[in-house]
Amino acid sequence: MKDLAQRVMKGDPRAIARMITLAENASPEARECMKVLHSRSGNAHVIGITGVMGAGKSTLISELAREYRKRGKRVGIIAIDPTSPFSGGALLGDRIRMMELATDPDIFIRSMGTRGMLGGLTGAVYDVVEILDASGKDIVIVETVGVGQAEVDVIKIADTTLVVLVPGLGDSIQSIKAGIMEIADVYAVNKADRPGFERTMAEIESLVELIADRGEERTPIIPVIAKEGKGIPELADTIDAHRKKMEGTKEFTLHRRRRYEAELVEIIRKRLMKMIFDEDVFRDRVEDLIDMIMRKKKDPYSAADEILSQVLK
Amino acid sequence: MERKIRVLVAKPGLDGHDRGAKVVARALRDAGMEVIYTGLHQTAEMVVQTAIQEDVDVIGLSLLSGAHMTLFTDIAELLKERGMGDVLVVGGGIIPEEDVPRLKESGIKGIFGPGTSMDEIITFIKENVKG
């Protein structure tokens, strides 16, 4: 197993792929390897990319990756799509827009299903970022699920969070500002050649102005046409500048702290859930308690107390 | 934790018809698998690289252009070359009966022509995928 970690650190694509699978399946071997890989991670610039569905995130990521390759950087991409809560299956189609990158040995793309996690990420994403980081990728891009407005968890893991918007959202920018609009370190307004571009720019600018009034620096807004590669170098410059500005600051240290806090909480949550719901001892007890709740012999809170007191014994 | 079967559905070569591939991709998803779809016009190299990075258990190739003898066997060869010989490879599309034995010999374990039921494909994958 140590051998697998060694191969990951040498950048061997098959070892990286294997390692990610182990992490996704929460296998015990993965834990052993992650112990080794953790000490070698922390060097990559982690870029989180979120935004509404159809904003062109995948195309933009493809172009951004190409730009970083031109600059001699090695790139890892994690593309997350929703897992069906009914079948447990997932259709992962983000690669369609990235196939031209498939044969570049210095780009590693992995598609992942959310596997029951909310917040636009997947449970194993912390591990996968760390694996790609330890494998020597200079840039790790995390693309969140592109639905709704709750996909804000990405800020926990990203050094720089990019929010992708498109013209024509109209008043919806007003409605989403409470969530997604508060997490941006950089905005990209994609499809800048579309009608309504000026209005969208103006809306985001006024929003950014509002935040700046509170004494913060203005969040940069970069217009791009991802399909034609326009604005991509400027976008990459802006993302890099954000990381440079952050480096060495107290904020950055605090941010990294929060990232590990989120990961720690996630690991504990997963293990506890597994302990309660996968192990036979508790599984039967859980079923009994559900029966009692059904028959109004117990309420859900008392049932939870009972299980937790047993687990924590 | 249950291990999920990961499948790559790919359209190699110059063939613009992907309705069938998409229908199969959806059916496999509904059967609880994680399906990575690549889109059209893939080279053998692209298919194999993607299979490596995504660490898939199964590759489903779809081809209606008639070039299956070249493209399917190229991909099977390349997989063996890269040490990915244990990946289950299946193919679908317009494939004449007489080509089937040679394709199977080259490492395409299952061939599914028009009219195959989704259940048949799903069962085949579940039974033949490596541990």
Short mmCIF file of C-alpha atoms in Angstrom, two decimals:
data_model
loop_
_atom_site.label_atom_id
_atom_site.label_comp_id
_atom_site.label_asym_id
_atom_site.label_seq_id
_atom_site.Cartn_x
_atom_site.Cartn_y
_atom_site.Cartn_z
CA MET A 1 0.00 0.00 0.00
CA LYS A 2 2.86 2.36 0.80
CA ASP A 3 3.98 1.52 -2.70
CA LEU A 4 0.78 2.95 -4.16
CA ALA A 5 1.32 6.23 -2.32
CA GLN A 6 4.88 6.34 -3.67
CA ARG A 7 3.63 5.86 -7.21
CA VAL A 8 1.02 8.58 -6.72
CA MET A 9 3.73 10.98 -5.63
CA LYS A 10 5.68 10.17 -8.78
CA GLY A 11 2.63 11.23 -10.79
CA ASP A 12 1.80 7.79 -12.22
CA PRO A 13 -1.71 8.23 -13.72
CA ARG A 14 -2.81 4.65 -13.05
CA ALA A 15 -1.76 4.90 -9.41
CA ILE A 16 -3.54 8.25 -9.05
CA ALA A 17 -6.70 6.78 -10.60
CA ARG A 18 -6.56 3.71 -8.35
CA MET A 19 -5.94 5.83 -5.27
CA ILE A 20 -8.96 8.02 -6.04
CA THR A 21 -11.18 4.95 -6.39
CA LEU A 22 -10.00 3.66 -3.00
CA ALA A 23 -10.71 7.05 -1.42
CA GLU A 24 -14.14 7.24 -3.02
CA ASN A 25 -15.02 3.81 -1.69
CA ALA A 26 -13.69 4.81 1.73
CA SER A 27 -11.54 1.69 1.84
CA PRO A 28 -9.19 1.09 4.78
CA GLU A 29 -6.18 1.00 2.40
CA ALA A 30 -7.03 4.54 1.37
CA ARG A 31 -6.55 5.73 4.95
CA GLU A 32 -3.05 4.29 5.12
CA CYS A 33 -2.06 5.95 1.85
CA MET A 34 -3.64 9.28 2.76
CA LYS A 35 -1.42 9.40 5.84
CA VAL A 36 1.58 9.40 3.55
CA LEU A 37 0.09 11.73 0.94
CA HIS A 38 -1.04 14.34 3.45
CA SER A 39 2.53 15.26 4.30
CA ARG A 40 3.26 15.90 0.66
CA SER A 41 0.22 18.06 -0.09
CA GLY A 42 -0.49 21.75 0.29
CA ASN A 43 1.47 23.05 -2.67
CA ALA A 44 -1.20 23.12 -5.36
CA HIS A 45 -3.37 26.12 -6.04
CA VAL A 46 -6.91 24.80 -5.57
CA ILE A 47 -9.45 26.62 -7.73
CA GLY A 48 -13.15 26.01 -7.07
CA ILE A 49 -15.52 26.73 -9.92
CA THR A 50 -19.23 27.06 -9.43
CA GLY A 51 -22.17 28.74 -11.13
CA VAL A 52 -25.58 28.07 -12.54
CA MET A 53 -26.25 25.16 -14.86
CA GLY A 54 -25.53 25.98 -18.50
CA ALA A 55 -23.11 28.77 -17.61
CA GLY A 56 -20.42 26.96 -19.58
CA LYS A 57 -18.32 25.85 -16.63
CA SER A 58 -16.90 22.76 -18.32
CA THR A 59 -15.91 24.63 -21.48
CA LEU A 60 -14.35 27.37 -19.40
CA ILE A 61 -12.39 24.85 -17.33
CA SER A 62 -11.15 23.18 -20.49
CA GLU A 63 -9.82 26.51 -21.79
CA LEU A 64 -8.40 27.49 -18.43
CA ALA A 65 -6.55 24.17 -18.19
CA ARG A 66 -5.13 24.73 -21.66
CA GLU A 67 -3.95 28.20 -20.61
CA TYR A 68 -2.24 26.81 -17.52
CA ARG A 69 -0.54 24.15 -19.64
CA LYS A 70 0.83 26.93 -21.86
CA ARG A 71 2.30 28.39 -18.70
CA GLY A 72 4.00 25.10 -17.92
CA LYS A 73 1.70 24.10 -15.07
CA ARG A 74 0.45 20.58 -14.43
CA VAL A 75 -3.30 20.47 -13.99
CA GLY A 76 -5.74 18.21 -12.14
CA ILE A 77 -9.47 18.55 -12.70
CA ILE A 78 -12.27 17.14 -10.54
CA ALA A 79 -15.66 17.35 -12.25
CA ILE A 80 -18.62 16.61 -9.99
CA ASP A 81 -22.09 15.66 -11.20
CA PRO A 82 -25.13 14.64 -9.18
CA THR A 83 -25.71 11.04 -8.11
CA SER A 84 -29.34 9.94 -8.39
CA PRO A 85 -30.77 9.54 -4.91
CA PHE A 86 -33.03 6.79 -6.24
CA SER A 87 -30.75 4.47 -8.19
CA GLY A 88 -27.42 5.55 -6.74
CA GLY A 89 -26.15 5.82 -10.29
CA ALA A 90 -24.78 8.90 -12.02
CA LEU A 91 -24.27 10.18 -15.52
CA LEU A 92 -20.98 12.04 -15.57
CA GLY A 93 -20.81 14.13 -18.72
CA ASP A 94 -18.46 17.00 -17.95
CA ARG A 95 -15.64 15.35 -19.87
CA ILE A 96 -17.47 15.84 -23.16
CA ARG A 97 -16.23 19.43 -23.19
CA MET A 98 -12.75 18.43 -22.10
CA MET A 99 -11.88 15.55 -24.41
CA GLU A 100 -9.15 17.47 -26.19
CA LEU A 101 -7.27 17.44 -22.92
CA ALA A 102 -7.54 13.65 -22.58
CA THR A 103 -4.21 12.76 -24.12
CA ASP A 104 -2.08 15.39 -22.38
CA PRO A 105 0.01 13.45 -19.81
CA ASP A 106 0.21 16.52 -17.57
CA ILE A 107 -3.54 16.86 -17.21
CA PHE A 108 -5.51 14.46 -15.04
CA ILE A 109 -9.30 14.62 -15.14
CA ARG A 110 -11.57 12.70 -12.83
CA SER A 111 -15.38 12.66 -12.90
CA MET A 112 -17.18 12.04 -9.64
CA GLY A 113 -20.76 11.56 -8.50
CA THR A 114 -21.97 13.41 -5.39
CA ARG A 115 -22.86 10.06 -3.78
CA GLY A 116 -25.35 11.53 -1.36
CA MET A 117 -23.48 14.66 -0.32
CA LEU A 118 -25.27 18.00 -0.47
CA GLY A 119 -23.62 21.34 -1.08
CA GLY A 120 -22.34 20.63 -4.58
CA LEU A 121 -19.36 18.51 -3.61
CA THR A 122 -18.78 14.83 -2.91
CA GLY A 123 -17.61 13.28 0.34
CA ALA A 124 -14.28 12.15 -1.03
CA VAL A 125 -13.41 15.48 -2.62
CA TYR A 126 -11.01 16.47 0.16
CA ASP A 127 -9.04 13.27 -0.39
CA VAL A 128 -9.08 13.64 -4.16
CA VAL A 129 -7.79 17.21 -4.00
CA GLU A 130 -5.02 16.02 -1.69
CA ILE A 131 -4.17 13.09 -3.98
CA LEU A 132 -3.86 15.32 -7.06
CA ASP A 133 -1.90 17.87 -5.03
CA ALA A 134 0.54 15.23 -3.75
CA SER A 135 0.91 13.83 -7.28
CA GLY A 136 2.59 17.07 -8.29
CA LYS A 137 -0.22 19.00 -9.92
CA ASP A 138 0.38 22.74 -9.67
CA ILE A 139 -3.27 23.59 -10.24
CA VAL A 140 -6.27 21.57 -9.01
CA ILE A 141 -9.62 22.68 -10.40
CA VAL A 142 -12.82 21.53 -8.66
CA GLU A 143 -16.00 21.92 -10.68
CA THR A 144 -19.15 21.72 -8.55
CA VAL A 145 -22.54 20.45 -9.53
CA GLY A 146 -24.15 23.27 -11.42
CA VAL A 147 -27.63 23.41 -10.01
CA GLY A 148 -29.47 25.80 -7.76
CA GLN A 149 -27.76 28.16 -5.41
CA ALA A 150 -26.66 26.05 -2.53
CA GLU A 151 -23.35 25.00 -4.03
CA VAL A 152 -21.30 27.06 -1.64
CA ASP A 153 -19.33 24.29 0.05
CA VAL A 154 -16.62 24.69 -2.56
CA ILE A 155 -15.16 27.68 -0.69
CA LYS A 156 -14.13 25.33 2.08
CA ILE A 157 -11.78 23.48 -0.18
CA ALA A 158 -10.72 26.12 -2.72
CA ASP A 159 -7.99 28.72 -2.30
CA THR A 160 -9.70 30.74 -4.98
CA THR A 161 -13.39 30.46 -5.77
CA LEU A 162 -14.55 31.43 -9.24
CA VAL A 163 -18.24 32.05 -9.86
CA VAL A 164 -19.29 31.74 -13.50
CA LEU A 165 -22.28 33.75 -14.65
CA VAL A 166 -23.87 34.36 -18.03
CA PRO A 167 -25.96 37.15 -19.54
CA GLY A 168 -29.68 36.69 -19.48
CA LEU A 169 -30.01 35.67 -15.86
CA GLY A 170 -31.69 39.04 -15.36
CA ASP A 171 -33.25 39.51 -11.99
CA SER A 172 -32.10 36.09 -10.92
CA ILE A 173 -28.76 37.61 -9.96
CA GLN A 174 -30.66 39.52 -7.31
CA SER A 175 -32.15 36.35 -5.97
CA ILE A 176 -28.98 34.29 -5.90
CA LYS A 177 -26.75 36.92 -4.37
CA ALA A 178 -27.45 35.71 -0.88
CA GLY A 179 -25.66 32.43 -1.48
CA ILE A 180 -23.47 31.97 -4.46
CA MET A 181 -22.66 35.64 -4.92
CA GLU A 182 -21.07 35.94 -1.52
CA ILE A 183 -18.46 33.29 -2.07
CA ALA A 184 -16.73 34.63 -5.19
CA ASP A 185 -13.09 35.65 -5.14
CA VAL A 186 -13.33 36.19 -8.89
CA TYR A 187 -16.31 36.46 -11.24
CA ALA A 188 -16.24 35.27 -14.83
CA VAL A 189 -19.06 36.47 -17.05
CA ASN A 190 -19.09 33.87 -19.79
CA LYS A 191 -20.75 34.16 -23.21
CA ALA A 192 -19.86 37.85 -23.20
CA ASP A 193 -20.97 38.14 -26.83
CA ARG A 194 -24.57 37.39 -25.90
CA PRO A 195 -27.31 40.02 -25.66
CA GLY A 196 -27.79 41.35 -22.16
CA PHE A 197 -24.06 41.26 -21.40
CA GLU A 198 -23.83 44.94 -20.39
CA ARG A 199 -26.78 44.62 -18.07
CA THR A 200 -25.37 41.54 -16.39
CA MET A 201 -22.00 43.27 -15.95
CA ALA A 202 -23.70 46.31 -14.45
CA GLU A 203 -25.69 44.17 -12.04
CA ILE A 204 -22.65 42.30 -10.79
CA GLU A 205 -20.68 45.54 -10.56
CA SER A 206 -23.31 47.15 -8.38
CA LEU A 207 -23.37 44.06 -6.19
CA VAL A 208 -19.59 44.07 -5.88
CA GLU A 209 -19.79 47.78 -5.06
CA LEU A 210 -22.18 47.02 -2.22
CA ILE A 211 -19.74 44.62 -0.67
CA ALA A 212 -16.85 47.03 -1.24
CA ASP A 213 -18.77 49.66 0.72
CA ARG A 214 -18.28 47.48 3.70
CA GLY A 215 -14.61 48.19 3.39
CA GLU A 216 -13.54 45.16 1.38
CA GLU A 217 -11.60 45.16 -1.82
CA ARG A 218 -13.67 44.92 -5.01
CA THR A 219 -14.03 41.41 -6.39
CA PRO A 220 -12.69 41.32 -9.95
CA ILE A 221 -15.15 40.62 -12.78
CA ILE A 222 -13.68 39.16 -15.96
CA PRO A 223 -15.71 38.90 -19.19
CA VAL A 224 -14.90 35.77 -21.21
CA ILE A 225 -16.06 33.89 -24.27
CA ALA A 226 -14.87 30.45 -23.23
CA LYS A 227 -15.78 28.78 -26.51
CA GLU A 228 -13.36 31.06 -28.38
CA GLY A 229 -10.79 31.21 -25.61
CA LYS A 230 -11.32 34.96 -25.26
CA GLY A 231 -10.53 36.50 -21.89
CA ILE A 232 -9.00 33.27 -20.61
CA PRO A 233 -5.42 34.58 -20.13
CA GLU A 234 -6.82 37.57 -18.19
CA LEU A 235 -8.91 35.21 -16.10
CA ALA A 236 -5.88 33.04 -15.30
CA ASP A 237 -3.88 36.18 -14.36
CA THR A 238 -6.65 37.31 -12.04
CA ILE A 239 -6.94 33.92 -10.36
CA ASP A 240 -3.16 33.79 -9.87
CA ALA A 241 -3.15 37.32 -8.48
CA HIS A 242 -5.77 36.33 -5.91
CA ARG A 243 -3.67 33.46 -4.66
CA LYS A 244 -0.54 35.62 -4.54
CA LYS A 245 -2.39 38.28 -2.59
CA MET A 246 -3.67 35.69 -0.11
CA GLU A 247 -0.39 33.89 0.44
CA GLY A 248 1.22 34.51 3.78
CA THR A 249 -1.76 36.44 5.14
CA LYS A 250 -3.57 35.58 8.34
CA GLU A 251 -6.72 35.07 6.29
CA PHE A 252 -5.04 32.39 4.23
CA THR A 253 -3.90 30.46 7.29
CA LEU A 254 -7.41 30.73 8.72
CA HIS A 255 -8.87 29.54 5.43
CA ARG A 256 -6.61 26.48 5.36
CA ARG A 257 -7.55 25.79 8.98
CA ARG A 258 -11.23 25.84 8.08
CA ARG A 259 -10.57 23.51 5.18
CA TYR A 260 -9.01 20.91 7.47
CA GLU A 261 -11.76 21.47 10.01
CA ALA A 262 -14.38 20.73 7.33
CA GLU A 263 -12.47 17.63 6.30
CA LEU A 264 -12.13 16.40 9.86
CA VAL A 265 -15.85 16.88 10.48
CA GLU A 266 -16.61 15.02 7.26
CA ILE A 267 -14.39 12.06 8.19
CA ILE A 268 -15.95 11.79 11.65
CA ARG A 269 -19.46 12.13 10.22
CA LYS A 270 -18.81 9.37 7.69
CA ARG A 271 -17.35 7.00 10.27
CA LEU A 272 -20.14 7.60 12.76
CA MET A 273 -22.81 7.07 10.11
CA LYS A 274 -21.09 3.91 9.01
CA MET A 275 -20.87 2.69 12.58
CA ILE A 276 -24.55 3.31 13.25
CA PHE A 277 -26.08 2.24 9.99
CA ASP A 278 -23.72 -0.39 8.58
CA GLU A 279 -22.88 -2.44 11.63
CA ASP A 280 -25.31 -5.22 12.43
CA VAL A 281 -25.56 -4.47 16.14
CA PHE A 282 -26.91 -1.01 15.63
CA ARG A 283 -28.70 -1.74 12.40
CA ASP A 284 -31.19 -4.00 14.20
CA ARG A 285 -31.60 -1.51 17.02
CA VAL A 286 -32.23 1.29 14.50
CA GLU A 287 -34.92 -0.81 12.82
CA ASP A 288 -36.57 -1.52 16.18
CA LEU A 289 -36.57 2.14 17.08
CA ILE A 290 -38.10 3.10 13.73
CA ASP A 291 -40.87 0.57 14.41
CA MET A 292 -41.49 2.18 17.77
CA ILE A 293 -41.59 5.64 16.22
CA MET A 294 -44.11 4.36 13.68
CA ARG A 295 -46.32 3.01 16.47
CA LYS A 296 -45.97 6.29 18.42
CA LYS A 297 -44.30 4.41 21.25
CA LYS A 298 -41.27 6.63 20.94
CA ASP A 299 -40.43 9.97 19.40
CA PRO A 300 -37.51 10.45 16.99
CA TYR A 301 -35.55 12.62 19.45
CA SER A 302 -35.59 10.04 22.22
CA ALA A 303 -34.68 7.35 19.70
CA ALA A 304 -31.69 9.41 18.55
CA ASP A 305 -30.62 9.94 22.16
CA GLU A 306 -30.71 6.22 22.74
CA ILE A 307 -28.58 5.37 19.71
CA LEU A 308 -26.06 8.13 20.40
CA SER A 309 -25.64 7.19 24.04
CA GLN A 310 -24.88 3.62 22.96
CA VAL A 311 -22.41 4.71 20.29
CA LEU A 312 -20.57 7.07 22.61
CA LYS A 313 -20.30 4.53 25.41
CA MET B 1 -19.52 0.45 1.65
CA GLU B 2 -20.78 -0.93 -1.63
CA ARG B 3 -18.41 -0.58 -4.53
CA LYS B 4 -19.94 1.19 -7.52
CA ILE B 5 -19.42 -0.11 -11.02
CA ARG B 6 -17.86 2.64 -13.15
CA VAL B 7 -18.49 2.52 -16.88
CA LEU B 8 -17.02 4.53 -19.72
CA VAL B 9 -19.39 4.92 -22.67
CA ALA B 10 -17.44 6.04 -25.72
CA LYS B 11 -18.11 6.78 -29.37
CA PRO B 12 -14.87 6.15 -31.25
CA GLY B 13 -14.25 7.27 -34.80
CA LEU B 14 -16.21 9.32 -37.29
CA ASP B 15 -19.77 8.54 -36.39
CA GLY B 16 -22.21 11.23 -35.39
CA HIS B 17 -25.01 9.05 -34.09
CA ASP B 18 -25.04 8.86 -30.35
CA ARG B 19 -28.67 8.34 -29.43
CA GLY B 20 -28.09 4.66 -28.78
CA ALA B 21 -25.03 5.34 -26.64
CA LYS B 22 -26.96 7.89 -24.60
CA VAL B 23 -29.91 5.55 -24.06
CA VAL B 24 -27.54 2.83 -22.83
CA ALA B 25 -25.69 5.34 -20.64
CA ARG B 26 -28.95 6.37 -18.99
CA ALA B 27 -30.07 2.76 -18.48
CA LEU B 28 -26.76 1.92 -16.79
CA ARG B 29 -27.09 4.95 -14.54
CA ASP B 30 -30.59 3.83 -13.57
CA ALA B 31 -29.10 0.43 -12.75
CA GLY B 32 -26.95 2.21 -10.14
CA MET B 33 -23.70 2.55 -12.08
CA GLU B 34 -21.52 5.62 -12.50
CA VAL B 35 -21.38 6.32 -16.20
CA ILE B 36 -18.81 8.58 -17.82
CA TYR B 37 -19.84 9.69 -21.28
CA THR B 38 -17.17 11.06 -23.60
CA GLY B 39 -19.14 12.44 -26.51
CA LEU B 40 -18.38 11.86 -30.18
CA HIS B 41 -15.29 11.34 -32.32
CA GLN B 42 -12.89 9.69 -29.92
CA THR B 43 -9.56 8.25 -30.94
CA ALA B 44 -8.39 4.95 -29.41
CA GLU B 45 -5.80 6.90 -27.43
CA MET B 46 -8.44 9.23 -25.99
CA VAL B 47 -10.67 6.31 -24.97
CA VAL B 48 -7.83 4.47 -23.25
CA GLN B 49 -6.45 7.55 -21.46
CA THR B 50 -9.91 8.38 -20.19
CA ALA B 51 -10.41 4.79 -19.02
CA ILE B 52 -7.14 4.99 -17.07
CA GLN B 53 -7.89 8.33 -15.39
CA GLU B 54 -11.45 7.40 -14.53
CA ASP B 55 -10.38 3.93 -13.32
CA VAL B 56 -13.40 2.32 -14.95
CA ASP B 57 -14.40 -1.31 -14.59
CA VAL B 58 -16.19 -1.41 -17.94
CA ILE B 59 -15.85 0.26 -21.34
CA GLY B 60 -18.89 0.33 -23.62
CA LEU B 61 -18.07 1.20 -27.22
CA SER B 62 -20.74 2.28 -29.66
CA LEU B 63 -20.16 2.40 -33.39
CA LEU B 64 -22.52 2.52 -36.32
CA SER B 65 -20.08 3.46 -39.07
CA GLY B 66 -18.82 -0.02 -39.90
CA ALA B 67 -15.27 0.65 -38.73
CA HIS B 68 -15.66 -1.55 -35.64
CA MET B 69 -13.14 -4.15 -36.75
CA THR B 70 -10.36 -1.55 -36.78
CA LEU B 71 -11.41 0.72 -33.94
CA PHE B 72 -12.68 -1.86 -31.43
CA THR B 73 -9.62 -4.05 -31.86
CA ASP B 74 -7.27 -1.02 -31.71
CA ILE B 75 -8.77 -0.03 -28.37
CA ALA B 76 -8.58 -3.59 -27.03
CA GLU B 77 -4.91 -3.79 -28.09
CA LEU B 78 -4.02 -0.44 -26.56
CA LEU B 79 -5.71 -1.42 -23.29
CA LYS B 80 -3.62 -4.57 -23.05
CA GLU B 81 -0.50 -2.58 -23.87
CA ARG B 82 -1.19 -0.15 -21.02
CA GLY B 83 -1.84 -2.91 -18.50
CA MET B 84 -5.60 -2.36 -18.53
CA GLY B 85 -6.40 -5.78 -19.92
CA ASP B 86 -8.68 -6.63 -17.00
CA VAL B 87 -11.21 -3.95 -17.94
CA LEU B 88 -14.41 -5.47 -19.34
CA VAL B 89 -14.94 -4.19 -22.88
CA VAL B 90 -18.29 -4.48 -24.62
CA GLY B 91 -19.49 -3.10 -27.93
CA GLY B 92 -22.73 -2.18 -29.60
CA GLY B 93 -23.97 -0.93 -32.91
CA ILE B 94 -24.40 -2.32 -36.41
CA ILE B 95 -22.10 -5.31 -36.23
CA PRO B 96 -22.51 -8.23 -38.66
CA GLU B 97 -22.74 -11.75 -37.18
CA GLU B 98 -19.58 -12.90 -38.96
CA ASP B 99 -17.46 -10.23 -37.25
CA VAL B 100 -18.47 -11.26 -33.74
CA PRO B 101 -16.06 -14.19 -33.21
CA ARG B 102 -13.05 -12.13 -34.25
CA LEU B 103 -14.08 -9.24 -32.06
CA LYS B 104 -14.49 -11.54 -29.09
CA GLU B 105 -11.10 -13.02 -29.77
CA SER B 106 -9.55 -9.55 -29.72
CA GLY B 107 -10.95 -8.96 -26.24
CA ILE B 108 -14.39 -7.41 -26.78
CA LYS B 109 -16.22 -9.69 -24.36
CA GLY B 110 -19.80 -8.80 -25.24
CA ILE B 111 -21.36 -7.64 -28.51
CA PHE B 112 -24.86 -6.19 -28.45
CA GLY B 113 -26.66 -5.54 -31.71
CA PRO B 114 -29.92 -3.70 -32.41
CA GLY B 115 -32.85 -5.01 -30.41
CA THR B 116 -30.81 -6.01 -27.38
CA SER B 117 -32.74 -5.33 -24.19
CA MET B 118 -31.23 -3.07 -21.55
CA ASP B 119 -31.63 -5.84 -19.00
CA GLU B 120 -29.46 -8.11 -21.09
CA ILE B 121 -26.64 -5.53 -21.15
CA ILE B 122 -26.95 -4.73 -17.44
CA THR B 123 -26.97 -8.41 -16.46
CA PHE B 124 -23.97 -9.13 -18.69
CA ILE B 125 -21.98 -6.30 -17.12
CA LYS B 126 -22.88 -7.28 -13.55
CA GLU B 127 -21.94 -10.91 -14.19
CA ASN B 128 -18.70 -10.28 -16.02
CA VAL B 129 -17.19 -7.29 -14.27
CA LYS B 130 -14.08 -8.18 -12.26
CA GLY B 131 -14.46 -8.56 -8.49
#
